[in-house]
Each structure stands twice: as C-alpha cells, then as structure tokens.
Coordinates of C-alpha atoms in Angstrom, one line a residue:
E204 CA 26.8 -56.1 -123.6
K205 CA 25.6 -54.9 -120.4
L206 CA 26.4 -51.2 -121.2
Q207 CA 25.6 -51.3 -124.8
A208 CA 22.1 -52.7 -123.6
L209 CA 22.0 -49.8 -120.8
R210 CA 22.7 -47.2 -124.0
S211 CA 20.1 -48.5 -126.2
E212 CA 18.0 -48.0 -123.6
F213 CA 19.0 -44.8 -122.7
L214 CA 18.6 -43.2 -126.0
R215 CA 15.2 -44.6 -126.5
D216 CA 13.2 -41.7 -124.6
E217 CA 14.3 -38.8 -126.4
K218 CA 13.9 -36.8 -123.2
N219 CA 17.0 -38.7 -122.3
I220 CA 19.0 -37.4 -125.1
L221 CA 17.3 -33.7 -124.8
A222 CA 18.6 -34.1 -120.9
Q223 CA 22.0 -35.0 -122.0
N224 CA 22.2 -32.2 -124.1
I225 CA 21.7 -29.7 -121.5
V226 CA 24.0 -30.9 -118.6
S227 CA 27.1 -31.9 -120.8
T228 CA 27.2 -28.2 -121.6
S229 CA 25.9 -26.8 -118.4
N230 CA 25.9 -26.7 -114.8
P231 CA 23.7 -29.9 -113.5
Q232 CA 21.8 -28.6 -110.9
S233 CA 21.2 -25.5 -112.7
A234 CA 19.6 -27.6 -116.0
C235 CA 17.3 -28.4 -113.8
M236 CA 16.1 -25.3 -111.6
N237 CA 12.1 -24.2 -111.4
R238 CA 11.7 -21.3 -113.3
G239 CA 8.5 -21.2 -111.5
A240 CA 9.7 -21.4 -108.0
Y241 CA 12.7 -19.2 -108.4
E242 CA 10.8 -15.9 -109.8
L243 CA 8.4 -16.6 -106.3
N244 CA 11.2 -15.6 -104.1
S245 CA 10.2 -12.4 -103.6
G246 CA 12.7 -11.7 -101.1
V247 CA 10.5 -9.6 -98.5
F248 CA 9.8 -10.8 -95.5
S249 CA 6.8 -9.4 -92.7
H250 CA 9.9 -9.8 -89.5
K251 CA 13.2 -8.3 -90.4
L252 CA 16.2 -7.2 -87.7
S253 CA 16.6 -3.6 -87.8
D254 CA 20.3 -3.8 -87.4
E255 CA 21.3 -6.1 -89.8
G256 CA 24.7 -5.6 -90.4
K257 CA 26.2 -4.0 -93.6
P258 CA 27.9 -4.7 -95.8
V259 CA 28.1 -8.8 -95.6
C260 CA 31.1 -10.2 -94.4
N261 CA 33.1 -12.3 -96.6
Q262 CA 35.1 -15.3 -95.0
R263 CA 36.4 -15.8 -98.5
A264 CA 39.0 -19.2 -98.8
S265 CA 38.5 -20.3 -94.9
G266 CA 36.0 -22.1 -93.2
R267 CA 35.2 -19.3 -91.0
C268 CA 31.3 -19.5 -91.0
W269 CA 30.9 -20.5 -87.3
L270 CA 32.8 -17.0 -86.2
F271 CA 31.2 -14.9 -89.2
A272 CA 28.0 -15.6 -88.1
A273 CA 28.3 -16.3 -84.0
L274 CA 30.0 -12.1 -84.2
N275 CA 27.2 -11.1 -86.5
A276 CA 24.4 -12.3 -84.2
M277 CA 26.2 -9.7 -81.9
R278 CA 25.5 -7.0 -84.7
F279 CA 29.0 -4.8 -84.5
E280 CA 31.9 -5.7 -86.4
F281 CA 34.4 -7.6 -84.8
S282 CA 37.5 -9.5 -85.8
Q283 CA 37.4 -12.9 -86.9
S284 CA 40.6 -12.9 -87.5
Y285 CA 41.7 -12.2 -83.8
L286 CA 39.2 -15.1 -82.8
F287 CA 40.5 -17.0 -85.7
F288 CA 44.6 -16.2 -84.5
C289 CA 43.3 -17.8 -80.6
D290 CA 41.9 -20.8 -82.3
K291 CA 44.8 -21.6 -84.4
I292 CA 46.3 -21.8 -80.3
E293 CA 43.9 -23.2 -78.8
R294 CA 43.5 -26.3 -81.4
A295 CA 46.9 -26.9 -81.4
N296 CA 47.2 -27.2 -77.7
F297 CA 44.1 -29.1 -77.7
F298 CA 45.5 -31.5 -80.1
L299 CA 49.2 -32.4 -78.5
H300 CA 46.8 -33.0 -74.8
K301 CA 44.4 -35.4 -76.7
I302 CA 47.2 -36.5 -78.2
L303 CA 48.9 -37.6 -74.6
E304 CA 45.6 -38.5 -73.6
V305 CA 45.7 -41.3 -76.4
M306 CA 49.0 -41.7 -75.3
E307 CA 48.3 -42.4 -71.4
K308 CA 45.3 -44.6 -72.5
N309 CA 47.6 -47.0 -74.5
P310 CA 51.3 -46.6 -73.9
D311 CA 51.6 -48.8 -77.4
A312 CA 49.4 -46.9 -79.5
D313 CA 50.1 -45.9 -82.8
P314 CA 48.4 -44.3 -86.2
S315 CA 45.9 -47.1 -86.8
D316 CA 44.7 -46.4 -83.4
R317 CA 41.5 -45.1 -84.6
L318 CA 40.5 -41.8 -82.7
L319 CA 44.5 -41.1 -82.7
G320 CA 44.0 -41.6 -87.1
Y321 CA 41.3 -39.5 -86.7
L322 CA 43.3 -37.1 -85.2
L323 CA 45.9 -37.1 -87.4
T324 CA 43.8 -36.4 -90.5
D325 CA 43.1 -32.8 -89.6
P326 CA 44.2 -31.4 -86.4
L327 CA 43.9 -27.8 -87.7
Q328 CA 41.5 -27.6 -89.5
D329 CA 39.0 -24.3 -89.8
G330 CA 35.4 -25.7 -88.8
G331 CA 34.0 -25.1 -85.6
Q332 CA 30.6 -25.1 -83.7
W333 CA 29.0 -22.4 -81.7
G334 CA 30.1 -23.3 -77.7
M335 CA 33.4 -23.5 -79.2
V336 CA 33.2 -19.9 -80.8
A337 CA 31.7 -19.2 -77.2
G338 CA 34.7 -20.8 -75.3
L339 CA 37.3 -18.7 -77.1
V340 CA 35.4 -15.3 -76.3
E341 CA 34.6 -15.9 -73.2
K342 CA 38.7 -16.4 -72.5
Y343 CA 39.9 -14.7 -75.0
G344 CA 37.9 -11.5 -75.6
V345 CA 36.7 -9.8 -78.8
L346 CA 38.4 -6.9 -80.7
P347 CA 37.1 -4.2 -82.9
K348 CA 38.0 -5.4 -86.7
K349 CA 40.4 -2.2 -87.6
C350 CA 42.2 -3.4 -84.6
F351 CA 43.4 -7.0 -86.1
P352 CA 42.5 -6.8 -89.6
E353 CA 42.1 -9.6 -92.4
S354 CA 45.2 -10.5 -93.6
F355 CA 46.4 -13.1 -96.5
S356 CA 46.2 -16.2 -94.2
S357 CA 43.1 -16.2 -92.5
E358 CA 41.2 -15.0 -95.6
S359 CA 43.2 -17.5 -97.8
S360 CA 43.8 -20.3 -94.7
Y361 CA 44.3 -23.3 -96.2
R362 CA 48.8 -23.0 -96.9
M363 CA 48.7 -22.0 -93.5
N364 CA 46.6 -24.8 -92.3
N365 CA 49.0 -27.2 -94.2
M366 CA 52.1 -26.0 -92.8
L367 CA 51.1 -26.4 -89.1
S368 CA 49.4 -29.9 -89.5
S369 CA 52.6 -30.4 -90.7
K370 CA 54.7 -29.0 -87.6
L371 CA 51.9 -30.8 -85.5
R372 CA 52.2 -34.4 -86.4
Q373 CA 55.9 -34.3 -85.8
F374 CA 55.0 -33.5 -82.7
C375 CA 52.4 -36.4 -82.2
R376 CA 55.2 -38.5 -83.6
N377 CA 58.0 -37.0 -80.5
L378 CA 55.1 -37.8 -78.1
V379 CA 54.7 -41.1 -79.8
N380 CA 58.3 -42.2 -79.6
M381 CA 58.7 -40.9 -76.0
S382 CA 55.2 -42.8 -74.7
Q383 CA 56.6 -46.2 -76.1
K384 CA 59.9 -45.4 -74.8
G385 CA 57.9 -45.1 -71.0
T386 CA 58.3 -41.4 -70.9
S387 CA 56.1 -39.5 -68.0
K388 CA 53.5 -37.8 -68.4
E389 CA 55.1 -34.8 -66.8
D390 CA 58.3 -35.0 -69.2
M391 CA 55.8 -35.7 -71.8
L392 CA 53.7 -32.3 -70.5
L393 CA 57.4 -30.4 -70.5
E394 CA 57.5 -30.9 -74.1
I395 CA 53.9 -30.0 -75.4
E396 CA 54.4 -26.8 -72.8
V397 CA 57.7 -26.3 -75.6
Y398 CA 56.2 -26.2 -78.4
M399 CA 53.2 -23.4 -77.1
E400 CA 53.4 -20.0 -76.0
P401 CA 51.2 -17.8 -74.1
I402 CA 49.2 -15.5 -75.9
Y403 CA 48.8 -11.3 -74.3
R404 CA 47.6 -8.5 -76.0
T405 CA 46.4 -5.2 -75.1
F406 CA 44.9 -2.1 -77.8
V407 CA 44.0 1.0 -77.9
W408 CA 40.8 1.5 -80.2
E409 CA 39.5 5.7 -81.1
Y410 CA 36.7 5.9 -83.4
Y411 CA 33.8 8.7 -83.8
D412 CA 30.7 8.1 -82.0
K413 CA 26.9 8.3 -83.9
S414 CA 27.8 12.2 -82.8
K415 CA 30.7 12.4 -84.6
A416 CA 32.1 13.2 -80.9
Y417 CA 35.4 11.5 -80.8
K418 CA 35.9 8.6 -78.2
K419 CA 38.5 6.1 -76.8
I420 CA 38.9 3.1 -75.7
G421 CA 42.1 1.5 -73.6
P422 CA 44.7 0.3 -73.2
I423 CA 42.5 -2.4 -72.5
S424 CA 42.6 -6.4 -72.4
P425 CA 40.0 -8.1 -75.2
L426 CA 38.9 -9.9 -73.0
D427 CA 38.5 -6.6 -70.6
F428 CA 36.8 -5.1 -74.1
Y429 CA 34.2 -7.7 -73.9
Q430 CA 33.0 -7.8 -70.5
S431 CA 32.6 -4.7 -70.9
I432 CA 29.5 -4.6 -73.9
S433 CA 29.1 -8.6 -72.8
S434 CA 25.3 -7.5 -71.2
P435 CA 23.7 -6.1 -74.5
Y436 CA 25.8 -8.7 -76.7
G437 CA 26.6 -11.9 -74.4
I438 CA 27.4 -15.2 -75.7
G439 CA 27.4 -16.8 -73.0
S440 CA 25.2 -19.3 -70.5
E441 CA 22.1 -17.0 -71.2
A442 CA 22.2 -18.5 -74.7
G443 CA 21.3 -22.6 -75.7
A444 CA 22.3 -24.7 -78.6
F445 CA 18.6 -26.4 -79.8
C446 CA 19.5 -29.3 -82.1
W447 CA 17.2 -31.6 -84.2
Q448 CA 19.3 -35.2 -83.5
G449 CA 19.7 -35.9 -79.8
L450 CA 20.1 -34.7 -76.7
R451 CA 24.3 -35.1 -76.6
C452 CA 27.7 -33.7 -76.1
G453 CA 31.3 -33.9 -76.9
A454 CA 34.5 -31.9 -76.2
P455 CA 34.8 -28.5 -78.1
W456 CA 37.6 -30.1 -80.4
N457 CA 40.2 -26.5 -79.9
A458 CA 40.5 -26.1 -76.4
C459 CA 41.8 -27.3 -73.6
G460 CA 39.5 -27.5 -70.3
G461 CA 36.8 -25.4 -72.3
S462 CA 32.7 -26.8 -72.0
P463 CA 31.1 -29.8 -73.7
I464 CA 29.5 -29.0 -76.4
I465 CA 25.8 -29.7 -75.6
Y466 CA 22.7 -30.6 -78.2
N467 CA 19.5 -30.2 -76.7
N468 CA 17.5 -32.3 -78.7
Q469 CA 13.6 -30.9 -80.2
S470 CA 11.6 -31.6 -83.1
I471 CA 12.0 -29.2 -86.0
E472 CA 9.0 -28.0 -85.4
T473 CA 10.1 -26.1 -81.6
L474 CA 13.3 -24.9 -83.7
L475 CA 11.3 -23.3 -86.4
S476 CA 9.1 -21.9 -83.6
I477 CA 11.6 -21.2 -81.3
S478 CA 13.9 -19.2 -84.1
A479 CA 10.9 -17.1 -84.9
E480 CA 9.9 -15.9 -81.9
S481 CA 13.8 -15.1 -81.3
I482 CA 13.5 -12.9 -84.6
K483 CA 10.2 -11.1 -83.8
D484 CA 12.0 -9.7 -80.7
G485 CA 15.0 -8.3 -82.6
S486 CA 17.0 -10.9 -81.6
A487 CA 19.3 -12.8 -84.2
V488 CA 19.4 -16.3 -84.2
W489 CA 22.5 -18.9 -85.5
C490 CA 22.1 -21.6 -87.4
G491 CA 23.9 -24.9 -88.2
L492 CA 22.6 -25.9 -92.2
D493 CA 23.8 -28.5 -94.7
M494 CA 24.2 -26.5 -98.1
T495 CA 24.5 -28.7 -100.4
M496 CA 20.6 -27.6 -102.3
F497 CA 20.8 -24.1 -102.9
Q498 CA 21.1 -22.0 -106.0
E499 CA 20.9 -18.0 -106.8
G500 CA 20.7 -17.1 -102.9
I501 CA 17.8 -19.4 -102.9
M502 CA 16.8 -22.3 -100.6
D503 CA 13.6 -23.8 -101.7
L504 CA 12.5 -27.8 -102.2
K505 CA 11.0 -26.3 -104.9
L506 CA 14.1 -24.7 -106.8
F507 CA 15.0 -28.2 -108.4
D508 CA 13.4 -30.7 -110.8
H509 CA 16.1 -33.6 -110.7
E510 CA 13.4 -36.5 -111.7
L511 CA 12.3 -34.3 -114.5
T512 CA 15.9 -33.5 -115.9
F513 CA 17.1 -37.3 -114.2
G514 CA 14.4 -39.1 -113.8
T515 CA 15.5 -40.1 -110.4
Q516 CA 16.1 -37.8 -106.3
F517 CA 19.7 -36.9 -105.5
A518 CA 20.3 -35.4 -102.1
L519 CA 15.8 -35.6 -100.8
G520 CA 16.2 -40.0 -102.0
M521 CA 16.8 -40.6 -98.4
G522 CA 14.9 -39.3 -95.8
K523 CA 17.2 -36.7 -93.1
A524 CA 17.2 -39.0 -90.6
D525 CA 19.0 -41.5 -93.1
R526 CA 21.1 -39.4 -94.9
L527 CA 22.8 -37.9 -91.5
R528 CA 23.7 -41.9 -91.0
Y529 CA 25.1 -42.7 -94.4
R530 CA 27.4 -39.7 -94.5
D531 CA 24.7 -38.0 -97.5
S532 CA 24.1 -35.2 -95.4
A533 CA 25.3 -33.3 -91.8
M534 CA 25.6 -29.5 -90.6
G535 CA 28.8 -28.1 -92.4
H536 CA 28.0 -24.1 -92.8
A537 CA 26.5 -21.5 -89.9
V538 CA 24.9 -18.3 -91.0
T539 CA 22.6 -15.8 -89.0
L540 CA 18.6 -16.0 -89.3
T541 CA 17.8 -12.0 -89.1
G542 CA 14.4 -11.8 -90.8
V543 CA 11.3 -14.1 -90.7
S544 CA 8.1 -14.4 -92.5
L545 CA 4.5 -16.0 -91.4
S546 CA 1.8 -18.1 -93.3
E547 CA -1.9 -17.2 -92.6
E548 CA -1.6 -19.1 -89.7
G549 CA 0.9 -17.4 -88.2
A550 CA 4.0 -20.5 -88.7
P551 CA 6.5 -19.9 -90.2
S552 CA 7.0 -19.8 -93.6
K553 CA 10.1 -18.2 -94.8
W554 CA 13.3 -16.9 -93.6
R555 CA 16.4 -13.9 -94.2
I556 CA 19.7 -15.4 -93.3
E557 CA 23.0 -13.1 -93.1
N558 CA 25.1 -15.0 -94.8
S559 CA 29.4 -14.6 -95.1
W560 CA 30.6 -15.4 -98.6
G561 CA 30.2 -11.6 -99.5
K562 CA 27.8 -9.3 -100.9
D563 CA 28.0 -10.4 -104.3
F564 CA 26.1 -13.8 -103.2
G565 CA 22.6 -14.0 -103.4
Q566 CA 20.7 -10.8 -102.5
E567 CA 23.7 -8.2 -101.2
G568 CA 24.9 -11.4 -99.3
Y569 CA 21.3 -11.9 -98.1
L570 CA 19.4 -15.8 -98.7
S571 CA 16.4 -16.7 -98.7
M572 CA 15.1 -20.2 -97.1
T573 CA 11.8 -21.5 -96.8
S574 CA 10.5 -23.2 -93.4
D575 CA 10.7 -26.8 -96.1
W576 CA 14.0 -26.8 -96.8
F577 CA 15.3 -25.7 -93.2
R578 CA 12.8 -29.1 -92.3
E579 CA 15.2 -31.2 -94.7
F580 CA 18.5 -29.1 -94.1
G581 CA 18.2 -27.5 -91.1
F582 CA 20.3 -29.0 -87.6
E583 CA 20.9 -26.4 -85.3
I584 CA 20.1 -23.4 -83.7
V585 CA 21.4 -20.8 -81.0
V586 CA 19.1 -18.5 -78.8
K587 CA 19.2 -16.5 -75.8
K588 CA 17.3 -18.5 -73.4
D589 CA 14.8 -16.4 -72.7
Y590 CA 12.6 -17.4 -75.7
V591 CA 12.7 -21.4 -74.9
P592 CA 9.8 -22.8 -72.6
Q593 CA 11.2 -24.0 -69.2
E594 CA 10.3 -27.8 -69.8
I595 CA 13.0 -27.8 -72.9
I596 CA 15.7 -25.7 -70.7
D597 CA 15.4 -28.2 -67.8
V598 CA 16.3 -30.9 -71.4
F599 CA 19.9 -29.7 -70.1
K600 CA 19.8 -31.4 -66.9
M601 CA 19.7 -35.0 -68.0
E602 CA 22.8 -36.9 -68.3
P603 CA 23.8 -36.6 -72.5
I604 CA 25.4 -39.3 -74.7
V605 CA 28.8 -38.8 -75.3
L606 CA 28.9 -38.4 -79.0
P607 CA 32.2 -40.1 -80.6
A608 CA 34.6 -37.9 -82.3
W609 CA 33.7 -38.6 -86.0
D610 CA 29.9 -38.4 -85.3
P611 CA 28.6 -36.3 -88.1
M612 CA 26.9 -33.8 -85.8
G613 CA 30.6 -31.9 -85.7
V614 CA 31.5 -28.7 -86.5
L615 CA 30.7 -26.1 -89.5
A616 CA 33.2 -24.1 -91.7

C-alpha cells in the first residue's frame, strides 16, 4: 500500500513522468546537464603554461593518475611505467613489513583485527599521493619513456594486481602463522627477504636535441639521471602539499622508511590564490580532486540541474565537510593545473587542467574547472614553496595529527 501511494503521488506530476521517460533512455547525469552553462565554457584562459605536455598522456585502465600528474608537472615525458614498477616492489615490501608491525604489537592478531583486515583488503592498489611519488623519484630516479615503455599490465593493472595481491595474502598468512607460533622478529624479517629482491637497472638514452644534433646519455642509473636534471625539474623538499582538511600526516603507504605524508591545512581561498601565483609564474600545480561532478570535460557547479529533473540534490545535498565525513566525497583523482583565468577583481575564476585520460576526453585531453567547483570538490595542491607565504610554510613545523590508515584523505587513482 505504501509503494502504491508513493507511485500515485509520483504520477500526479506530469514533470515526473517526463523526467522518468528521459532518464530511462539516457545517462541520468547527461539528462540534467544545463546547456547554457556548457556553452559558456570557452576553453580560453588568461594565463597558460607555454610548455604544456602534448599529446596528453593516457593512464588507461590503471590508477596511476598521481604518477602522471607529478611527471606532467616536471614538463618532460618520463616513464610512468618505470615508477609504477618501482612502486609495486616497494608497496609489496611495505605491506609485508606492516604485517610484521601489526604482529609485533599483537602476536595473536588475525584478519579480524581492523588494521590487518584493512591491509588485506587491497594490498597492492594503484592509487598514491604526491609524497609517495616524491619518495620513489628520490630513491629510484626517473627514466625517459622510450627507455621503459608501457606494457599490457601497466596500462591495465587489474589482473596483475589480483595475482600479486593473492600472493601477498599468502605471505601474510605465513607471517601470521609464524607469529602465533612464537617465531622471532629476526626470523620473520629473513622470511620477508626471501619474498623480495632488490632492483638494479642502468640505461643508455640516445636522442636528438632541438637543433637535430645526436646526443647520448649513459650508461647511467635512473637515480643519477634524475639528480643530473633535478635543478629545473625538482620534485622533493622544495615542494609542499597544502590541503583543505587538517595539518595531518600518515605513513607513505608504499615504502618502508619513507617520509610521512604531511598535509598543511589552509583555507580553500588560500589554495586557489597560491595555485594562481604558481601558474602565472609558469609553474604547474599538482592537484587532488573528487571527480564526481563533471561532464564533457567541464567541471562547473552550474553544469547540472538535478533539482529540475529529480526534485532534489545529490552530491551537493551535504556540505563539503559532511560529504568527506560520511564517505560521500574523497580525493580520488590527481591532475595538473596548467592555466588560470582571473576575474576583473584579479581573483582566479576558472582553471585549465592537464588530465591523464587521453586526448579524446575533454578538449584534446584538457579540462576546464571553475573556482566554485574547486571550492566544493578540490582538496589538495602541491606547489613550489616559492609561492607560499612564510607563515604558511612555518605550519609544517607544528606537531601534526596522525591519520589512521582508513582516513578518507588517502590515496588517488
């Protein structure tokens, strides 16, 4: 009876019937698109980096956006698959040592333990953070893409991740059993060493410079190569992560002994202002977003009118803090900001984004984002500290709040 009453009430309004007919035969999000807002997005920006990467990269069926966005900011086509490979090795090693850490604290722990259960859920996920890619680059260096090209599994990581995760869970079971039998930490560390092998690699890179002259670098290690070009393309301590939610830190989640990931909490207006200064000076910005509300490469709060079609709000039905708290929103994608337009008052109004989904998405692979959209769905930026006031830099000296492993301010894919 209740369902019948609800149906009768629904059918009394002819607008509901029209909306039902439309969304039952098309994408519900597309059905809500505001054509006027779509047509206002010109794709023209008052300030734009002159050395944008072209063509736009494509992470394909993998969660490597954090790697692509970081390497895009370095303005040279380095190999994403090389760092992806290093990350898998480091992440497997980190997982096994994290299991050992859990068992040290509670030798009788089993998969029902919250942290152990969380670790087992997805031991080798693709997603990451700025601090994680910075740690990889500073440890392993970088390679030109031609020296370490894409493979099937780097472009479509699901099957590889499943196989490796299954193996890691077997290793975890072995370590749990060893702990419950009273095996010493030293013997368990030896067992982990059996599971892991060190990485050594050198390469030779041949290329033509702008004047078509032949050049050769190497044999050289990826780390030495990175250090030789790190002055103009630095990715380490001269950059800082500034976010909307908390001065917080957590483990890097992909490397043993790596530096913790630190978030410097600032207002969203500060993030927008700092990003604009960076781009106006010709420096790209690494950025973490929640990519739930967009269409046709446009991120604009006015682009969808859910109220008109459905009579209610969805993603904007809660404030930003509540969306994060109730798991309706989180940083899920990393991009590179390469352009900005300013209002008559000089405030940033819209942004050009270099994405990593290929040239067929958006405008030749580039997206357009309004500042209002960023206020709702933007969470983190990474910029050179040159563009940041000293009083904000000094916040890094404070004692941070340590985040649990399952906090929504986690990794991006």
